[in-house]
Each structure stands twice: as structure tokens, then as C-alpha cells.
Short mmCIF file of C-alpha atoms in Angstrom, two decimals:
data_model
loop_
_atom_site.label_atom_id
_atom_site.label_comp_id
_atom_site.label_asym_id
_atom_site.label_seq_id
_atom_site.Cartn_x
_atom_site.Cartn_y
_atom_site.Cartn_z
CA MET A 1 -29.98 33.03 -21.74
CA ALA A 2 -28.38 29.59 -22.12
CA ILE A 3 -24.63 29.27 -22.61
CA ASP A 4 -23.68 26.40 -24.85
CA LYS A 5 -19.93 27.06 -25.10
CA ILE A 6 -17.49 28.72 -22.72
CA GLN A 7 -13.91 29.52 -23.56
CA SER A 8 -11.36 28.86 -20.83
CA GLU A 9 -10.07 32.47 -21.00
CA SER A 10 -13.40 33.74 -19.66
CA ILE A 11 -13.68 31.43 -16.60
CA ASN A 12 -12.38 32.48 -13.22
CA LEU A 13 -11.51 29.14 -11.60
CA ALA A 14 -11.64 30.76 -8.15
CA ASP A 15 -15.42 31.35 -8.59
CA ASN A 16 -18.07 28.94 -7.31
CA PHE A 17 -20.23 27.17 -9.89
CA ALA A 18 -23.68 25.60 -9.44
CA PHE A 19 -24.43 22.91 -12.00
CA THR A 20 -28.02 21.90 -12.67
CA GLY A 21 -27.19 19.18 -15.17
CA THR A 22 -24.91 16.16 -14.99
CA VAL A 23 -21.14 16.39 -14.96
CA SER A 24 -19.47 13.24 -16.24
CA GLY A 25 -15.90 12.14 -16.67
CA ALA A 26 -14.65 13.91 -13.54
CA GLY A 27 -13.23 12.19 -10.49
CA GLY A 28 -13.50 8.51 -9.67
CA ASP A 29 -14.32 6.22 -6.79
CA ASN A 30 -10.76 4.95 -6.19
CA THR A 31 -11.81 1.33 -5.87
CA PRO A 32 -10.77 -1.35 -5.37
CA ALA A 33 -9.40 -0.15 -2.03
CA PHE A 34 -8.29 -1.97 1.11
CA MET A 35 -6.44 -1.65 4.41
CA ALA A 36 -5.26 -4.50 6.61
CA TYR A 37 -3.01 -4.72 9.65
CA LEU A 38 -1.13 -7.22 11.80
CA SER A 39 -3.54 -8.16 14.57
CA SER A 40 -1.07 -10.60 16.09
CA SER A 41 2.71 -10.57 16.01
CA GLN A 42 4.59 -12.22 13.19
CA SER A 43 8.02 -13.76 13.63
CA ILE A 44 10.66 -12.87 11.05
CA SER A 45 13.43 -15.42 10.42
CA ASN A 46 17.03 -14.30 10.18
CA THR A 47 18.32 -13.48 6.67
CA THR A 48 15.16 -14.81 4.99
CA SER A 49 12.56 -12.87 3.02
CA THR A 50 9.31 -13.33 4.92
CA LYS A 51 5.93 -12.45 3.42
CA LEU A 52 3.91 -10.39 5.88
CA ILE A 53 0.37 -11.59 6.50
CA PHE A 54 -1.79 -8.68 7.62
CA GLN A 55 -4.58 -10.70 9.27
CA THR A 56 -7.28 -8.11 9.98
CA GLU A 57 -9.00 -5.92 7.40
CA VAL A 58 -10.19 -2.42 8.23
CA PHE A 59 -11.98 -2.32 4.85
CA ASP A 60 -11.84 -4.11 1.49
CA THR A 61 -14.25 -2.75 -1.14
CA ASP A 62 -13.83 -5.60 -3.62
CA SER A 63 -12.62 -8.50 -1.44
CA ALA A 64 -9.30 -8.21 -3.25
CA TYR A 65 -6.98 -8.61 -0.23
CA ASN A 66 -6.58 -12.13 1.16
CA THR A 67 -5.98 -12.22 4.93
CA SER A 68 -4.77 -15.84 4.78
CA ASP A 69 -1.96 -15.41 2.22
CA GLY A 70 -1.24 -11.66 2.52
CA LEU A 71 -1.79 -10.91 -1.17
CA PHE A 72 -3.75 -8.18 -2.88
CA THR A 73 -5.07 -9.44 -6.24
CA VAL A 74 -6.23 -6.97 -8.90
CA PRO A 75 -9.85 -7.88 -9.75
CA SER A 76 -11.01 -8.54 -13.32
CA ASN A 77 -11.34 -5.39 -15.44
CA GLU A 78 -9.59 -3.31 -12.74
CA GLY A 79 -6.12 -2.88 -14.22
CA GLY A 80 -4.53 0.54 -13.88
CA LYS A 81 -2.35 2.65 -11.64
CA TYR A 82 -2.50 1.82 -7.92
CA PHE A 83 -1.20 3.63 -4.86
CA PHE A 84 0.13 1.40 -2.05
CA LYS A 85 1.41 2.16 1.43
CA PHE A 86 2.80 -0.27 3.98
CA ALA A 87 4.61 0.08 7.27
CA THR A 88 6.03 -1.92 10.15
CA ARG A 89 7.19 -1.03 13.66
CA LEU A 90 9.85 -3.00 15.48
CA THR A 91 10.34 -3.59 19.20
CA ASN A 92 13.81 -3.79 20.75
CA TRP A 93 15.67 -4.85 17.64
CA ASN A 94 19.38 -4.67 17.02
CA THR A 95 20.15 -5.29 13.35
CA SER A 96 22.60 -3.93 10.86
CA GLN A 97 20.11 -4.23 8.02
CA VAL A 98 16.33 -4.28 7.57
CA GLN A 99 14.48 -4.39 4.24
CA LEU A 100 10.76 -3.77 3.75
CA TYR A 101 9.50 -4.10 0.17
CA SER A 102 6.69 -5.19 -2.12
CA ILE A 103 6.75 -7.81 -4.86
CA ILE A 104 4.40 -8.19 -7.82
CA ASN A 105 3.41 -11.73 -8.89
CA GLY A 106 6.05 -13.38 -6.71
CA SER A 107 8.88 -11.83 -8.74
CA THR A 108 12.33 -11.38 -7.28
CA ASP A 109 12.22 -7.70 -8.29
CA LYS A 110 11.74 -5.58 -5.19
CA LEU A 111 9.45 -2.58 -5.63
CA LEU A 112 8.68 0.26 -3.23
CA PHE A 113 11.82 -0.63 -1.30
CA GLU A 114 12.81 0.61 2.19
CA ASN A 115 16.27 -0.22 3.55
CA GLY A 116 17.81 0.72 6.89
CA ASP A 117 18.97 -0.48 10.27
CA ALA A 118 17.16 -0.87 13.59
CA HIS A 119 18.64 -0.33 17.04
CA GLY A 120 16.47 -0.04 20.15
CA ASP A 121 12.73 0.39 20.45
CA ASN A 122 10.01 1.78 18.15
CA ASN A 123 11.93 1.71 14.87
CA SER A 124 9.46 2.27 12.04
CA PHE A 125 9.86 1.48 8.38
CA ALA A 126 7.34 2.61 5.77
CA GLN A 127 7.08 2.90 2.01
CA SER A 128 4.52 4.12 -0.49
CA GLY A 129 4.31 4.55 -4.22
CA ILE A 130 2.43 4.07 -7.44
CA VAL A 131 2.62 0.94 -9.59
CA ASN A 132 0.92 -0.03 -12.84
CA LEU A 133 -0.96 -3.33 -12.53
CA SER A 134 -3.06 -5.60 -14.74
CA ALA A 135 -6.06 -7.72 -13.76
CA GLY A 136 -4.88 -10.80 -11.88
CA ASN A 137 -1.58 -9.28 -10.71
CA THR A 138 -0.77 -9.90 -7.04
CA VAL A 139 1.07 -7.62 -4.61
CA GLY A 140 2.58 -8.76 -1.32
CA VAL A 141 4.76 -7.12 1.32
CA TYR A 142 7.98 -8.76 2.48
CA PHE A 143 10.44 -8.21 5.31
CA TRP A 144 14.10 -9.22 5.63
CA GLN A 145 16.39 -8.72 8.62
CA ASN A 146 19.74 -9.92 9.91
CA GLY A 147 19.37 -9.37 13.66
CA GLY A 148 18.73 -12.96 14.68
CA ASN A 149 16.01 -15.62 14.62
CA GLY A 150 12.56 -15.03 15.97
CA ALA A 151 12.51 -11.24 15.63
CA VAL A 152 8.92 -10.01 15.98
CA LEU A 153 7.03 -7.13 14.37
CA ARG A 154 4.60 -5.06 16.44
CA SER A 155 0.94 -5.71 15.79
CA GLY A 156 -1.86 -3.14 15.70
CA GLU A 157 -3.45 -0.88 13.10
CA GLN A 158 -1.07 2.01 13.86
CA ASN A 159 2.07 -0.16 13.87
CA SER A 160 2.13 -2.58 10.93
CA PHE A 161 -0.28 -2.23 7.99
CA PHE A 162 -0.75 -2.62 4.23
CA SER A 163 -3.16 -0.48 2.21
CA GLY A 164 -3.87 0.47 -1.37
CA TYR A 165 -6.36 1.84 -3.84
CA LYS A 166 -6.81 2.29 -7.57
CA LEU A 167 -5.95 5.74 -8.88
CA ILE A 168 -6.98 5.44 -12.51
CA GLY A 169 -7.67 2.76 -15.13
CA VAL A 170 -5.50 2.10 -18.14
#
């Protein structure tokens, strides 16, 4: 006997279901998606916002992250809500203030903002969040510190990275 309509009151969602047809409209592929990291150290000037250039990609499904300018650019027809995460690790710093943040389209508005201080070794700063983007929008990660000139971020995939993926279209 074929069932052509089921009411939600009669379904036990804890049961297992075997579908023989096609289910559409569920899930997604969460692309574009990328992850890049600092493969060599980057010097951060004193009291200056410095764009971080994550030089090595782990993956980039749509070639949307540029390893030469550090920007993720939303591809055509891929506007929507995006999840981003970025982090840095510091070595032997002594500052009274550190800021790690993202900027969309070069704006002065800081998004996904992390603020703190760093004293000693292995200080980590990380931030993640969801932002709504349109095709062509760019996202970059920036770092500001006041501990002196030539401060260096740790390189390596586990230390300093930038990643993101599309959650849903608009």
C-alpha cells in the first residue's frame, strides 16, 4: 500500500527511514569553502592595522580565497550567510592591547572582533561568526598591536589560519 501523505503527528522522528525515491530541498554542500594558514611568519607593525596574508591553502572549493592579497571574495551567484573562523598565535609578546578582526569590502567597520592583551608565550586569539554577504563582497582578517615594531605571528596550520564556508543562500 502506497502512502501519499503523512501527517507529522504520526511520525516518530527517532525511527529510521529508508527512502527509495529522491529527497530534494534538504541539506546543502556548504560551498564555497576554504581554509588557509600562515606558512611563513608575518611581521606586524606597531599601532597599525595589518592585513594578514594566509599564504598556503589547505582547500578552496571555488578558488575564492586569494593567497597573494589575503582576501576571500564571494563568487558570482553565491551570496548568502557565511561562517568564518580565524585565529593567530603569538610568540613571546608583551603588549597591553591586541585586536584581531575581519573587515568586509575594506570598510573601517570591524566585524567578528577579538580584543585582549598578550604577555609571554603561546597567546592565542581566535574569532568566529556568521555574516551575510553578497556576490563580490570581500573579507579580510586584520591584526593590530601596541607591543612594538616587528612583532611576529606564529606560522603553521594549527597556529594562524583563516577559514570559511557558505551556510545558506539568500
